[in-house]
Coordinates of C-alpha atoms in Angstrom, one line a residue:
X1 CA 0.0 0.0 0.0
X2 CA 1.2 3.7 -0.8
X3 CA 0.3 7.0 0.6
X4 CA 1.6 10.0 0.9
X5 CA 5.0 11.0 3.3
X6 CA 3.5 13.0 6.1
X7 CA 7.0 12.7 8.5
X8 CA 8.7 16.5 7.9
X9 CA 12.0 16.4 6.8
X10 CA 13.9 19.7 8.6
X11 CA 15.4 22.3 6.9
X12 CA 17.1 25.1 7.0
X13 CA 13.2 26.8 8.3
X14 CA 12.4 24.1 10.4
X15 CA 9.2 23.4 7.8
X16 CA 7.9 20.4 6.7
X17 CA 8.2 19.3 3.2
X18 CA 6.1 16.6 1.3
X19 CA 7.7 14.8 -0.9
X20 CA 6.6 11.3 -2.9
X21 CA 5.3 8.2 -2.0
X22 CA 6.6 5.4 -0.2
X23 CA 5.7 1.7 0.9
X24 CA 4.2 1.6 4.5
X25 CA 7.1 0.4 7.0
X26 CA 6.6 2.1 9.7
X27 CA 7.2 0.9 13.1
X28 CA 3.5 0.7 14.0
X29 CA 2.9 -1.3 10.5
X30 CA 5.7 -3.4 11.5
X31 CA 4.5 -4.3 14.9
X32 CA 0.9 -4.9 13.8
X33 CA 2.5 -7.3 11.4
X34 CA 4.4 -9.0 14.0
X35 CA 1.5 -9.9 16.2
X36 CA -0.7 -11.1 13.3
X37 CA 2.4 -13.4 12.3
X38 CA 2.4 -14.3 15.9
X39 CA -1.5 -15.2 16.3
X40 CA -1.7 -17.1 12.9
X41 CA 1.1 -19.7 14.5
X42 CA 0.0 -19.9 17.8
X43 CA -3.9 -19.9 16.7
X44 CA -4.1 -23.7 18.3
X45 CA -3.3 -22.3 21.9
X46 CA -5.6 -20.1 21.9
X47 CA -8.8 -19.7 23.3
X48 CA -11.5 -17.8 21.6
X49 CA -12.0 -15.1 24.1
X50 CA -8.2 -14.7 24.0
X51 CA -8.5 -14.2 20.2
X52 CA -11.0 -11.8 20.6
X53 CA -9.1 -9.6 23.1
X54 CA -6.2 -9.8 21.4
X55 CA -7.5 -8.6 18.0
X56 CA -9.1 -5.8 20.3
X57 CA -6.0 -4.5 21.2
X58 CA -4.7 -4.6 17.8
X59 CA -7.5 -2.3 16.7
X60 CA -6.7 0.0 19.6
X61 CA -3.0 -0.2 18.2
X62 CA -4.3 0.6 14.5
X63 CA -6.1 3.5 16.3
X64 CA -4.0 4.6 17.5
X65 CA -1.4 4.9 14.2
X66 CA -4.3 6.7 12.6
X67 CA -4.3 8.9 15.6
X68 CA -0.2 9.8 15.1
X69 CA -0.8 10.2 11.4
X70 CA -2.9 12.7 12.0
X71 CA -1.0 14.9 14.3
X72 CA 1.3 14.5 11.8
X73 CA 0.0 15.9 9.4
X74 CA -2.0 18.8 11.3
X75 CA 1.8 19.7 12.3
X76 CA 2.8 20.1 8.9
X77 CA 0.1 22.3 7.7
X78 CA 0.0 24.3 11.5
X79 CA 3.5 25.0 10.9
X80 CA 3.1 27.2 7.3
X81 CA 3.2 30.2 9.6
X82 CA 5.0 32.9 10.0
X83 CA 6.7 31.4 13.1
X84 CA 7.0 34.5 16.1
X85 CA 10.6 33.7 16.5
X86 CA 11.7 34.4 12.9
X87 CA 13.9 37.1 12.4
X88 CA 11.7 38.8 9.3
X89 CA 8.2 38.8 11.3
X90 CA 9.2 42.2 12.2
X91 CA 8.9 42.9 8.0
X92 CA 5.3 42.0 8.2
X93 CA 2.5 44.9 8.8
X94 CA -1.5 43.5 8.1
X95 CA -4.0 41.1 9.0
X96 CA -3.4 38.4 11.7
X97 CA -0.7 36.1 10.2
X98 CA -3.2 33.3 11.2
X99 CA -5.3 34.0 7.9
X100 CA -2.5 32.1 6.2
X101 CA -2.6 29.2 8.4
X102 CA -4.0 26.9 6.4
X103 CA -1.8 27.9 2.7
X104 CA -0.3 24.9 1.2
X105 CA 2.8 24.2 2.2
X106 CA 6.1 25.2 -0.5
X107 CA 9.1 23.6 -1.5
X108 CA 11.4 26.1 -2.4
X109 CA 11.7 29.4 -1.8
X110 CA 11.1 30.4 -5.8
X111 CA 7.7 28.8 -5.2
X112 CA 6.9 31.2 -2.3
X113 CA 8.4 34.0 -3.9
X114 CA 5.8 33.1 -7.4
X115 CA 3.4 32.8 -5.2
X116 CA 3.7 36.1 -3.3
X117 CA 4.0 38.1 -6.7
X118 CA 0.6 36.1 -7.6
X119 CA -1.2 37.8 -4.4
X120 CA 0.3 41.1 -5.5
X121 CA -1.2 41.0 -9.1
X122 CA -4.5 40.2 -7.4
X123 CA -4.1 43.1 -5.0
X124 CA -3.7 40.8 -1.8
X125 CA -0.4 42.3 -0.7
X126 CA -0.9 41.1 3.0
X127 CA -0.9 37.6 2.0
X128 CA 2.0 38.7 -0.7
X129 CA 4.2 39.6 2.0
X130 CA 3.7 36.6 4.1
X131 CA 4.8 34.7 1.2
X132 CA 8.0 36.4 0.6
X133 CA 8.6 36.1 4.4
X134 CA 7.8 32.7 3.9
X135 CA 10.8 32.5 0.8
X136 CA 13.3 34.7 3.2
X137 CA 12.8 31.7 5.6
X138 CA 14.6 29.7 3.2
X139 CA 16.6 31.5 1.4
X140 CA 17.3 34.9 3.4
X141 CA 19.7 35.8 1.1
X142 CA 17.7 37.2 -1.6
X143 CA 18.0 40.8 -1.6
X144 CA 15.4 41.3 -4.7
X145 CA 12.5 39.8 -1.9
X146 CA 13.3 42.1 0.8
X147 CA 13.5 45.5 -1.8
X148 CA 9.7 43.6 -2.4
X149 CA 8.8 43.8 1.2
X150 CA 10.1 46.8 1.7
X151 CA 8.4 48.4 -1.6
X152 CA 4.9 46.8 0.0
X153 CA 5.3 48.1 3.5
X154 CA 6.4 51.7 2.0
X155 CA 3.2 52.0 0.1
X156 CA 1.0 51.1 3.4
X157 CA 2.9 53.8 5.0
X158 CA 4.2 51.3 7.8
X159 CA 7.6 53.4 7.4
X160 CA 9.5 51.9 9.8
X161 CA 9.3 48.2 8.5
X162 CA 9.7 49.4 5.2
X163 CA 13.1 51.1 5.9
X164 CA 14.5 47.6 7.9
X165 CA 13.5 45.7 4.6
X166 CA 15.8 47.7 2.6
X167 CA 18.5 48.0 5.1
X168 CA 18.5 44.3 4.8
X169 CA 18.5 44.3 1.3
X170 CA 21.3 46.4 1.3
X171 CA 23.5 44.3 4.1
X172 CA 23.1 41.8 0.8
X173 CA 23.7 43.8 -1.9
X174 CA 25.1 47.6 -1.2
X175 CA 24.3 48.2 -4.7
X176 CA 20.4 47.1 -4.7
X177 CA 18.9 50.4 -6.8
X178 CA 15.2 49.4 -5.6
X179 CA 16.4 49.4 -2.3
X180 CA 18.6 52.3 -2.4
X181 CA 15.8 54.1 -4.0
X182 CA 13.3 53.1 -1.3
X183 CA 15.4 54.3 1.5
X184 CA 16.1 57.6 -0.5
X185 CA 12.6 58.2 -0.9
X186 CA 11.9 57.2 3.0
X187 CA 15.0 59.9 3.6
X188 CA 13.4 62.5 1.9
X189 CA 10.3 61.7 3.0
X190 CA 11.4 62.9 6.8
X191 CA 13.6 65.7 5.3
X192 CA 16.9 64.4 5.7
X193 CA 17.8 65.6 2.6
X194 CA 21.2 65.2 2.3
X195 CA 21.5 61.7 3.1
X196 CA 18.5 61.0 0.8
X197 CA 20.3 63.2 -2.3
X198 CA 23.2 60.3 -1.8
X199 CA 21.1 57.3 -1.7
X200 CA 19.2 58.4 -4.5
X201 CA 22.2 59.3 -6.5
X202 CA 23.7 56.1 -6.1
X203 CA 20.4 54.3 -7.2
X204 CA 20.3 56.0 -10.6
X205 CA 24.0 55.5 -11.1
X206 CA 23.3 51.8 -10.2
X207 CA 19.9 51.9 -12.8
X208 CA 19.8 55.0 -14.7
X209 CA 15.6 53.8 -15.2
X210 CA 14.4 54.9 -11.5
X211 CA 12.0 58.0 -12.2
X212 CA 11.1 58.1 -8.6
X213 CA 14.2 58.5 -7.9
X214 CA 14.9 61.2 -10.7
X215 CA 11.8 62.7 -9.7
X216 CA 12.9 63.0 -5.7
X217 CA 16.4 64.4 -7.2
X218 CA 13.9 67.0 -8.7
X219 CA 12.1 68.2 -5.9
X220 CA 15.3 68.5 -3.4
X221 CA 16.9 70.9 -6.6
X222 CA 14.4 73.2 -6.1
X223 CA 14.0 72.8 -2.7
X224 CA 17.9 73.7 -2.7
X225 CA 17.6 76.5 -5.6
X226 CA 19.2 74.7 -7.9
X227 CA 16.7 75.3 -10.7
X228 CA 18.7 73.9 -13.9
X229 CA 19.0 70.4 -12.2
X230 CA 15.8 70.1 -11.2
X231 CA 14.6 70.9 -14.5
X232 CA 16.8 68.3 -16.0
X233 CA 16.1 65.8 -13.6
X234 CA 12.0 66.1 -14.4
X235 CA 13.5 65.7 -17.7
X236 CA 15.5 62.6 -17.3
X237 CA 11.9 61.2 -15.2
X238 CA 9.2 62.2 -18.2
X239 CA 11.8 60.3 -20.4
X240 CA 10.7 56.9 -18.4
X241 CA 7.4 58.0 -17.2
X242 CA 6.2 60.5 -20.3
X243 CA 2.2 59.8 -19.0
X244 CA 2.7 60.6 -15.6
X245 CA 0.6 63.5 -13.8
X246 CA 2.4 64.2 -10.6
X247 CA 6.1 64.7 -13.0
X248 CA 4.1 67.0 -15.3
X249 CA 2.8 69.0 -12.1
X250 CA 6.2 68.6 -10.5
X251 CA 7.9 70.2 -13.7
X252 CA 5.1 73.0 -14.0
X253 CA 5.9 74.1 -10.4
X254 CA 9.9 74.3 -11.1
X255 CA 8.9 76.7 -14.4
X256 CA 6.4 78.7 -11.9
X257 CA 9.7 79.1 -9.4
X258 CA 12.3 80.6 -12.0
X259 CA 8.9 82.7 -13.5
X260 CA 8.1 81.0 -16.8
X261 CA 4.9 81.2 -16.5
X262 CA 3.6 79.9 -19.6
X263 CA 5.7 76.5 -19.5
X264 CA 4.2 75.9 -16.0
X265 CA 0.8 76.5 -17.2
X266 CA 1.2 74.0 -19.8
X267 CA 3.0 71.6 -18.0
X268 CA 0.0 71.7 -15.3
X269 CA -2.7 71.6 -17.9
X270 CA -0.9 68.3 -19.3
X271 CA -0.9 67.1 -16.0
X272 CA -4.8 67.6 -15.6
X273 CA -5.2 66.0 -19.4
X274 CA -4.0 62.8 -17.8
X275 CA -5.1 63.0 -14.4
X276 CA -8.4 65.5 -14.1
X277 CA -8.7 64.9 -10.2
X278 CA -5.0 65.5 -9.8
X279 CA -5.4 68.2 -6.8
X280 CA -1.9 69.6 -6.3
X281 CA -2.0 70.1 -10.6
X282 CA -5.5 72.3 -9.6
X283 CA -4.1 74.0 -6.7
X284 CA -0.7 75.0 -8.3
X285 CA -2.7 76.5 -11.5
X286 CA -5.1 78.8 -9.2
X287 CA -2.3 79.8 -7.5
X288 CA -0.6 80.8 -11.2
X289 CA -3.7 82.2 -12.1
X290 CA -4.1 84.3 -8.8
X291 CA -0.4 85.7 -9.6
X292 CA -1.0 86.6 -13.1
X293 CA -4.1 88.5 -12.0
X294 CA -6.8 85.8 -14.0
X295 CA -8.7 85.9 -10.9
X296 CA -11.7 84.2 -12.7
X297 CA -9.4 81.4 -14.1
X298 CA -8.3 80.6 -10.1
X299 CA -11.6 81.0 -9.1
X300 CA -12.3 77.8 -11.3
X301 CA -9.3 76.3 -10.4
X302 CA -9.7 76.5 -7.4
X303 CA -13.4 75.2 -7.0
X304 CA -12.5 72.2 -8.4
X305 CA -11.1 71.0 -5.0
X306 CA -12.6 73.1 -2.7
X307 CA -15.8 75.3 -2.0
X308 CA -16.2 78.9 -2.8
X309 CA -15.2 80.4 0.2
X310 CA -11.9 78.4 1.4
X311 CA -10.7 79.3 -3.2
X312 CA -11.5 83.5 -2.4
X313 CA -10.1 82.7 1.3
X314 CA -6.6 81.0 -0.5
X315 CA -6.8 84.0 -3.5
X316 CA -6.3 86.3 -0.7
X317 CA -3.8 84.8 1.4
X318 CA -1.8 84.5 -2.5
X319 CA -2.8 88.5 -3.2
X320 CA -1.3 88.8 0.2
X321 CA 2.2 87.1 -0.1
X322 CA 2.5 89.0 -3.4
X323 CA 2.4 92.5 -1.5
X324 CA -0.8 93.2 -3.2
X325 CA -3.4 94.0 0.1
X326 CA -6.2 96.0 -1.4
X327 CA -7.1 93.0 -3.5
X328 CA -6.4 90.3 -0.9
X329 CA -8.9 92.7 1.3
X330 CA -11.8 92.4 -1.6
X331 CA -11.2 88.1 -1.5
X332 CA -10.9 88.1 2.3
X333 CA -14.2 90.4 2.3
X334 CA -16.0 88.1 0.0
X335 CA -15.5 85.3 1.5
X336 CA -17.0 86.3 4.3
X337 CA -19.9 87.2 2.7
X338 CA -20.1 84.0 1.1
X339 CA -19.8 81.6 4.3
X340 CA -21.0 83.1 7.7
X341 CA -18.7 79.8 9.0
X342 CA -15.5 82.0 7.7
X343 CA -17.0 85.4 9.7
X344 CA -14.1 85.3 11.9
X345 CA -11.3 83.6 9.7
X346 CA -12.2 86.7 7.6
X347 CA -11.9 89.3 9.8
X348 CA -9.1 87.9 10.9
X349 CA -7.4 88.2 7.9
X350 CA -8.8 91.5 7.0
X351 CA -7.7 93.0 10.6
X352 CA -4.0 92.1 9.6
X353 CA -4.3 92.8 5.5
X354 CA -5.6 96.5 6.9
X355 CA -2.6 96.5 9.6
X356 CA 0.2 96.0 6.9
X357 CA -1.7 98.5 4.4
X358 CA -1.4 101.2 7.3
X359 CA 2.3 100.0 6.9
X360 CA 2.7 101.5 3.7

Protein backbone atom coordinates (compact mmCIF):
# COMPACT_ATOMS: atom_id res chain seq x y z
CA UNK A 1 0.00 0.00 0.00
CA UNK A 2 1.17 3.68 -0.83
CA UNK A 3 0.35 7.04 0.60
CA UNK A 4 1.57 10.04 0.91
CA UNK A 5 4.97 10.98 3.26
CA UNK A 6 3.47 12.97 6.10
CA UNK A 7 7.04 12.74 8.51
CA UNK A 8 8.67 16.53 7.94
CA UNK A 9 12.05 16.41 6.75
CA UNK A 10 13.87 19.73 8.56
CA UNK A 11 15.37 22.25 6.87
CA UNK A 12 17.07 25.13 7.02
CA UNK A 13 13.20 26.81 8.29
CA UNK A 14 12.43 24.13 10.41
CA UNK A 15 9.23 23.43 7.82
CA UNK A 16 7.90 20.38 6.71
CA UNK A 17 8.20 19.30 3.25
CA UNK A 18 6.06 16.64 1.32
CA UNK A 19 7.71 14.76 -0.87
CA UNK A 20 6.56 11.35 -2.91
CA UNK A 21 5.33 8.22 -1.97
CA UNK A 22 6.59 5.43 -0.21
CA UNK A 23 5.67 1.73 0.92
CA UNK A 24 4.21 1.56 4.52
CA UNK A 25 7.08 0.41 7.02
CA UNK A 26 6.63 2.10 9.74
CA UNK A 27 7.22 0.86 13.08
CA UNK A 28 3.47 0.70 14.01
CA UNK A 29 2.87 -1.26 10.46
CA UNK A 30 5.74 -3.39 11.52
CA UNK A 31 4.54 -4.30 14.93
CA UNK A 32 0.95 -4.94 13.76
CA UNK A 33 2.52 -7.34 11.38
CA UNK A 34 4.40 -9.03 13.96
CA UNK A 35 1.45 -9.92 16.16
CA UNK A 36 -0.70 -11.12 13.29
CA UNK A 37 2.45 -13.39 12.28
CA UNK A 38 2.40 -14.29 15.92
CA UNK A 39 -1.46 -15.21 16.26
CA UNK A 40 -1.66 -17.09 12.93
CA UNK A 41 1.09 -19.66 14.50
CA UNK A 42 -0.02 -19.86 17.82
CA UNK A 43 -3.92 -19.89 16.65
CA UNK A 44 -4.13 -23.67 18.26
CA UNK A 45 -3.27 -22.27 21.86
CA UNK A 46 -5.57 -20.11 21.88
CA UNK A 47 -8.75 -19.68 23.32
CA UNK A 48 -11.55 -17.83 21.62
CA UNK A 49 -11.98 -15.12 24.11
CA UNK A 50 -8.17 -14.65 24.04
CA UNK A 51 -8.49 -14.19 20.23
CA UNK A 52 -10.98 -11.75 20.62
CA UNK A 53 -9.11 -9.64 23.11
CA UNK A 54 -6.23 -9.84 21.42
CA UNK A 55 -7.48 -8.64 18.04
CA UNK A 56 -9.06 -5.84 20.29
CA UNK A 57 -5.96 -4.51 21.20
CA UNK A 58 -4.73 -4.58 17.84
CA UNK A 59 -7.53 -2.32 16.65
CA UNK A 60 -6.71 0.01 19.59
CA UNK A 61 -3.05 -0.21 18.20
CA UNK A 62 -4.32 0.63 14.50
CA UNK A 63 -6.12 3.54 16.30
CA UNK A 64 -3.95 4.64 17.51
CA UNK A 65 -1.35 4.92 14.23
CA UNK A 66 -4.27 6.66 12.58
CA UNK A 67 -4.28 8.93 15.62
CA UNK A 68 -0.20 9.84 15.09
CA UNK A 69 -0.78 10.16 11.44
CA UNK A 70 -2.87 12.65 11.99
CA UNK A 71 -0.98 14.93 14.30
CA UNK A 72 1.34 14.46 11.81
CA UNK A 73 0.03 15.89 9.35
CA UNK A 74 -2.00 18.78 11.35
CA UNK A 75 1.77 19.75 12.33
CA UNK A 76 2.80 20.06 8.87
CA UNK A 77 0.09 22.29 7.73
CA UNK A 78 -0.03 24.35 11.45
CA UNK A 79 3.52 24.98 10.89
CA UNK A 80 3.06 27.25 7.33
CA UNK A 81 3.15 30.20 9.60
CA UNK A 82 5.00 32.90 10.03
CA UNK A 83 6.67 31.35 13.15
CA UNK A 84 6.95 34.47 16.06
CA UNK A 85 10.59 33.74 16.51
CA UNK A 86 11.75 34.41 12.91
CA UNK A 87 13.95 37.10 12.40
CA UNK A 88 11.73 38.78 9.28
CA UNK A 89 8.23 38.80 11.27
CA UNK A 90 9.19 42.15 12.16
CA UNK A 91 8.89 42.91 8.05
CA UNK A 92 5.32 41.96 8.17
CA UNK A 93 2.51 44.91 8.79
CA UNK A 94 -1.45 43.55 8.06
CA UNK A 95 -3.96 41.13 9.03
CA UNK A 96 -3.42 38.44 11.69
CA UNK A 97 -0.65 36.07 10.18
CA UNK A 98 -3.25 33.33 11.19
CA UNK A 99 -5.28 33.95 7.85
CA UNK A 100 -2.54 32.07 6.24
CA UNK A 101 -2.60 29.23 8.40
CA UNK A 102 -4.00 26.93 6.36
CA UNK A 103 -1.78 27.94 2.66
CA UNK A 104 -0.34 24.95 1.17
CA UNK A 105 2.82 24.23 2.18
CA UNK A 106 6.12 25.21 -0.48
CA UNK A 107 9.05 23.56 -1.54
CA UNK A 108 11.39 26.15 -2.39
CA UNK A 109 11.74 29.36 -1.78
CA UNK A 110 11.12 30.36 -5.85
CA UNK A 111 7.67 28.80 -5.22
CA UNK A 112 6.87 31.20 -2.32
CA UNK A 113 8.41 33.95 -3.94
CA UNK A 114 5.78 33.06 -7.40
CA UNK A 115 3.39 32.78 -5.24
CA UNK A 116 3.72 36.07 -3.34
CA UNK A 117 3.96 38.05 -6.72
CA UNK A 118 0.56 36.09 -7.60
CA UNK A 119 -1.18 37.81 -4.36
CA UNK A 120 0.30 41.15 -5.48
CA UNK A 121 -1.24 41.01 -9.06
CA UNK A 122 -4.47 40.22 -7.45
CA UNK A 123 -4.10 43.06 -5.00
CA UNK A 124 -3.71 40.78 -1.85
CA UNK A 125 -0.38 42.34 -0.65
CA UNK A 126 -0.86 41.11 2.98
CA UNK A 127 -0.87 37.57 1.97
CA UNK A 128 2.03 38.67 -0.71
CA UNK A 129 4.23 39.57 1.99
CA UNK A 130 3.73 36.60 4.06
CA UNK A 131 4.81 34.72 1.18
CA UNK A 132 7.98 36.44 0.56
CA UNK A 133 8.62 36.12 4.41
CA UNK A 134 7.84 32.69 3.93
CA UNK A 135 10.80 32.55 0.82
CA UNK A 136 13.29 34.67 3.18
CA UNK A 137 12.84 31.70 5.65
CA UNK A 138 14.64 29.66 3.17
CA UNK A 139 16.59 31.49 1.37
CA UNK A 140 17.34 34.94 3.41
CA UNK A 141 19.69 35.81 1.11
CA UNK A 142 17.67 37.21 -1.61
CA UNK A 143 18.03 40.78 -1.63
CA UNK A 144 15.43 41.27 -4.74
CA UNK A 145 12.52 39.84 -1.87
CA UNK A 146 13.33 42.09 0.82
CA UNK A 147 13.45 45.47 -1.81
CA UNK A 148 9.65 43.63 -2.40
CA UNK A 149 8.78 43.81 1.18
CA UNK A 150 10.07 46.76 1.73
CA UNK A 151 8.37 48.38 -1.61
CA UNK A 152 4.88 46.75 0.00
CA UNK A 153 5.26 48.14 3.53
CA UNK A 154 6.43 51.71 1.96
CA UNK A 155 3.24 52.00 0.07
CA UNK A 156 1.03 51.12 3.38
CA UNK A 157 2.93 53.79 4.98
CA UNK A 158 4.25 51.25 7.75
CA UNK A 159 7.61 53.36 7.42
CA UNK A 160 9.46 51.95 9.84
CA UNK A 161 9.28 48.16 8.53
CA UNK A 162 9.70 49.43 5.18
CA UNK A 163 13.11 51.09 5.85
CA UNK A 164 14.49 47.58 7.91
CA UNK A 165 13.45 45.71 4.60
CA UNK A 166 15.76 47.74 2.63
CA UNK A 167 18.46 48.00 5.14
CA UNK A 168 18.50 44.25 4.83
CA UNK A 169 18.48 44.28 1.34
CA UNK A 170 21.32 46.40 1.33
CA UNK A 171 23.49 44.26 4.07
CA UNK A 172 23.06 41.81 0.77
CA UNK A 173 23.68 43.81 -1.93
CA UNK A 174 25.12 47.62 -1.20
CA UNK A 175 24.33 48.24 -4.67
CA UNK A 176 20.42 47.12 -4.69
CA UNK A 177 18.92 50.36 -6.80
CA UNK A 178 15.24 49.45 -5.64
CA UNK A 179 16.42 49.45 -2.31
CA UNK A 180 18.63 52.33 -2.43
CA UNK A 181 15.80 54.13 -4.02
CA UNK A 182 13.30 53.13 -1.25
CA UNK A 183 15.37 54.26 1.53
CA UNK A 184 16.10 57.62 -0.49
CA UNK A 185 12.64 58.17 -0.85
CA UNK A 186 11.91 57.23 3.01
CA UNK A 187 15.04 59.94 3.56
CA UNK A 188 13.35 62.51 1.85
CA UNK A 189 10.26 61.71 2.95
CA UNK A 190 11.43 62.88 6.85
CA UNK A 191 13.65 65.75 5.28
CA UNK A 192 16.94 64.38 5.70
CA UNK A 193 17.78 65.61 2.60
CA UNK A 194 21.24 65.24 2.27
CA UNK A 195 21.46 61.68 3.09
CA UNK A 196 18.46 61.04 0.78
CA UNK A 197 20.26 63.22 -2.30
CA UNK A 198 23.17 60.31 -1.75
CA UNK A 199 21.12 57.33 -1.71
CA UNK A 200 19.24 58.43 -4.49
CA UNK A 201 22.20 59.34 -6.54
CA UNK A 202 23.71 56.07 -6.14
CA UNK A 203 20.35 54.29 -7.19
CA UNK A 204 20.32 55.96 -10.57
CA UNK A 205 24.01 55.47 -11.13
CA UNK A 206 23.27 51.77 -10.17
CA UNK A 207 19.89 51.91 -12.81
CA UNK A 208 19.79 54.97 -14.74
CA UNK A 209 15.62 53.84 -15.17
CA UNK A 210 14.38 54.86 -11.53
CA UNK A 211 12.00 58.04 -12.18
CA UNK A 212 11.11 58.08 -8.60
CA UNK A 213 14.21 58.52 -7.92
CA UNK A 214 14.94 61.15 -10.66
CA UNK A 215 11.82 62.71 -9.69
CA UNK A 216 12.85 63.04 -5.69
CA UNK A 217 16.40 64.41 -7.21
CA UNK A 218 13.91 67.00 -8.68
CA UNK A 219 12.14 68.18 -5.91
CA UNK A 220 15.35 68.54 -3.37
CA UNK A 221 16.87 70.89 -6.60
CA UNK A 222 14.39 73.18 -6.06
CA UNK A 223 13.96 72.79 -2.67
CA UNK A 224 17.89 73.74 -2.68
CA UNK A 225 17.62 76.54 -5.57
CA UNK A 226 19.19 74.68 -7.93
CA UNK A 227 16.70 75.29 -10.74
CA UNK A 228 18.66 73.92 -13.86
CA UNK A 229 19.03 70.44 -12.24
CA UNK A 230 15.84 70.09 -11.22
CA UNK A 231 14.65 70.86 -14.55
CA UNK A 232 16.76 68.30 -15.98
CA UNK A 233 16.13 65.76 -13.55
CA UNK A 234 12.02 66.05 -14.36
CA UNK A 235 13.47 65.71 -17.72
CA UNK A 236 15.55 62.63 -17.27
CA UNK A 237 11.90 61.17 -15.18
CA UNK A 238 9.22 62.24 -18.24
CA UNK A 239 11.78 60.29 -20.41
CA UNK A 240 10.73 56.87 -18.44
CA UNK A 241 7.44 58.00 -17.18
CA UNK A 242 6.16 60.49 -20.30
CA UNK A 243 2.20 59.78 -19.04
CA UNK A 244 2.68 60.58 -15.59
CA UNK A 245 0.64 63.46 -13.84
CA UNK A 246 2.39 64.15 -10.60
CA UNK A 247 6.12 64.71 -12.99
CA UNK A 248 4.05 67.04 -15.30
CA UNK A 249 2.84 69.03 -12.15
CA UNK A 250 6.23 68.63 -10.48
CA UNK A 251 7.87 70.21 -13.70
CA UNK A 252 5.14 73.00 -13.96
CA UNK A 253 5.94 74.09 -10.36
CA UNK A 254 9.91 74.33 -11.05
CA UNK A 255 8.90 76.68 -14.36
CA UNK A 256 6.38 78.66 -11.90
CA UNK A 257 9.70 79.11 -9.37
CA UNK A 258 12.34 80.59 -11.96
CA UNK A 259 8.95 82.69 -13.49
CA UNK A 260 8.09 80.98 -16.77
CA UNK A 261 4.93 81.18 -16.50
CA UNK A 262 3.62 79.89 -19.61
CA UNK A 263 5.73 76.54 -19.46
CA UNK A 264 4.24 75.91 -15.95
CA UNK A 265 0.75 76.49 -17.19
CA UNK A 266 1.22 74.05 -19.81
CA UNK A 267 3.00 71.60 -17.97
CA UNK A 268 0.02 71.67 -15.26
CA UNK A 269 -2.66 71.60 -17.91
CA UNK A 270 -0.94 68.29 -19.27
CA UNK A 271 -0.88 67.14 -16.04
CA UNK A 272 -4.83 67.56 -15.65
CA UNK A 273 -5.16 66.02 -19.41
CA UNK A 274 -4.01 62.83 -17.79
CA UNK A 275 -5.12 63.00 -14.36
CA UNK A 276 -8.42 65.48 -14.09
CA UNK A 277 -8.74 64.89 -10.22
CA UNK A 278 -4.98 65.52 -9.81
CA UNK A 279 -5.42 68.24 -6.83
CA UNK A 280 -1.91 69.57 -6.27
CA UNK A 281 -2.02 70.06 -10.62
CA UNK A 282 -5.49 72.30 -9.63
CA UNK A 283 -4.08 73.97 -6.74
CA UNK A 284 -0.72 74.99 -8.32
CA UNK A 285 -2.66 76.47 -11.47
CA UNK A 286 -5.10 78.75 -9.22
CA UNK A 287 -2.29 79.79 -7.48
CA UNK A 288 -0.59 80.82 -11.20
CA UNK A 289 -3.70 82.23 -12.11
CA UNK A 290 -4.08 84.30 -8.82
CA UNK A 291 -0.35 85.73 -9.63
CA UNK A 292 -0.97 86.57 -13.10
CA UNK A 293 -4.07 88.50 -11.97
CA UNK A 294 -6.76 85.85 -13.97
CA UNK A 295 -8.69 85.88 -10.91
CA UNK A 296 -11.73 84.23 -12.68
CA UNK A 297 -9.43 81.41 -14.12
CA UNK A 298 -8.29 80.59 -10.12
CA UNK A 299 -11.60 81.00 -9.07
CA UNK A 300 -12.35 77.77 -11.30
CA UNK A 301 -9.33 76.28 -10.43
CA UNK A 302 -9.67 76.51 -7.37
CA UNK A 303 -13.44 75.19 -6.99
CA UNK A 304 -12.50 72.16 -8.45
CA UNK A 305 -11.09 70.97 -5.05
CA UNK A 306 -12.63 73.12 -2.73
CA UNK A 307 -15.82 75.29 -2.02
CA UNK A 308 -16.19 78.89 -2.80
CA UNK A 309 -15.20 80.36 0.23
CA UNK A 310 -11.91 78.42 1.39
CA UNK A 311 -10.73 79.33 -3.18
CA UNK A 312 -11.53 83.47 -2.43
CA UNK A 313 -10.06 82.73 1.30
CA UNK A 314 -6.63 81.00 -0.50
CA UNK A 315 -6.83 84.01 -3.47
CA UNK A 316 -6.29 86.28 -0.70
CA UNK A 317 -3.76 84.81 1.43
CA UNK A 318 -1.85 84.50 -2.53
CA UNK A 319 -2.75 88.51 -3.21
CA UNK A 320 -1.29 88.81 0.25
CA UNK A 321 2.17 87.13 -0.07
CA UNK A 322 2.48 88.97 -3.42
CA UNK A 323 2.35 92.46 -1.48
CA UNK A 324 -0.83 93.20 -3.24
CA UNK A 325 -3.43 94.03 0.08
CA UNK A 326 -6.23 96.03 -1.42
CA UNK A 327 -7.13 93.02 -3.47
CA UNK A 328 -6.37 90.26 -0.87
CA UNK A 329 -8.91 92.69 1.34
CA UNK A 330 -11.75 92.37 -1.59
CA UNK A 331 -11.17 88.13 -1.52
CA UNK A 332 -10.93 88.12 2.32
CA UNK A 333 -14.23 90.45 2.31
CA UNK A 334 -15.96 88.13 0.00
CA UNK A 335 -15.49 85.28 1.47
CA UNK A 336 -17.00 86.30 4.35
CA UNK A 337 -19.87 87.17 2.68
CA UNK A 338 -20.11 84.01 1.11
CA UNK A 339 -19.79 81.61 4.27
CA UNK A 340 -20.95 83.07 7.65
CA UNK A 341 -18.71 79.80 9.04
CA UNK A 342 -15.46 82.00 7.70
CA UNK A 343 -17.03 85.40 9.69
CA UNK A 344 -14.15 85.34 11.87
CA UNK A 345 -11.32 83.62 9.75
CA UNK A 346 -12.15 86.67 7.65
CA UNK A 347 -11.90 89.32 9.79
CA UNK A 348 -9.13 87.92 10.92
CA UNK A 349 -7.36 88.24 7.86
CA UNK A 350 -8.81 91.52 7.01
CA UNK A 351 -7.71 93.01 10.63
CA UNK A 352 -3.99 92.05 9.63
CA UNK A 353 -4.35 92.81 5.47
CA UNK A 354 -5.62 96.45 6.89
CA UNK A 355 -2.64 96.54 9.58
CA UNK A 356 0.19 96.02 6.92
CA UNK A 357 -1.69 98.46 4.41
CA UNK A 358 -1.44 101.16 7.30
CA UNK A 359 2.34 99.98 6.90
CA UNK A 360 2.74 101.50 3.74
Amino acid sequence: MYVSRVLCRGDRSGRCRTSGSFQVTTLSTAIIRGFTMMTYQNTKQLDRDSLAAFWHGVRKLRGLCALITALTLYGCASSQTVESGNSYTELYEGTSELTFSTLMPVESAEEAIARGDAAYRRGNVDEAVFEYIRSLELDPDNADTLYKVGTINLHKEADNKAASAFRLALEQDADHPGALEGLGLMMMKQREYEQARAMLERAVEADSNRWQAWNALGIMADLRGDFNSALDFYDRALALSSRNAKLHNNLGYSYYLIGKWDRAEHQYQTALGIDPRHERAWRNLGQLYTRLERYDEAQEAFTRIMNEADALNTMGYIRMAEGDYPQAEVFFARAAKVSPSYHVTSNENLAQVRRLIMRE
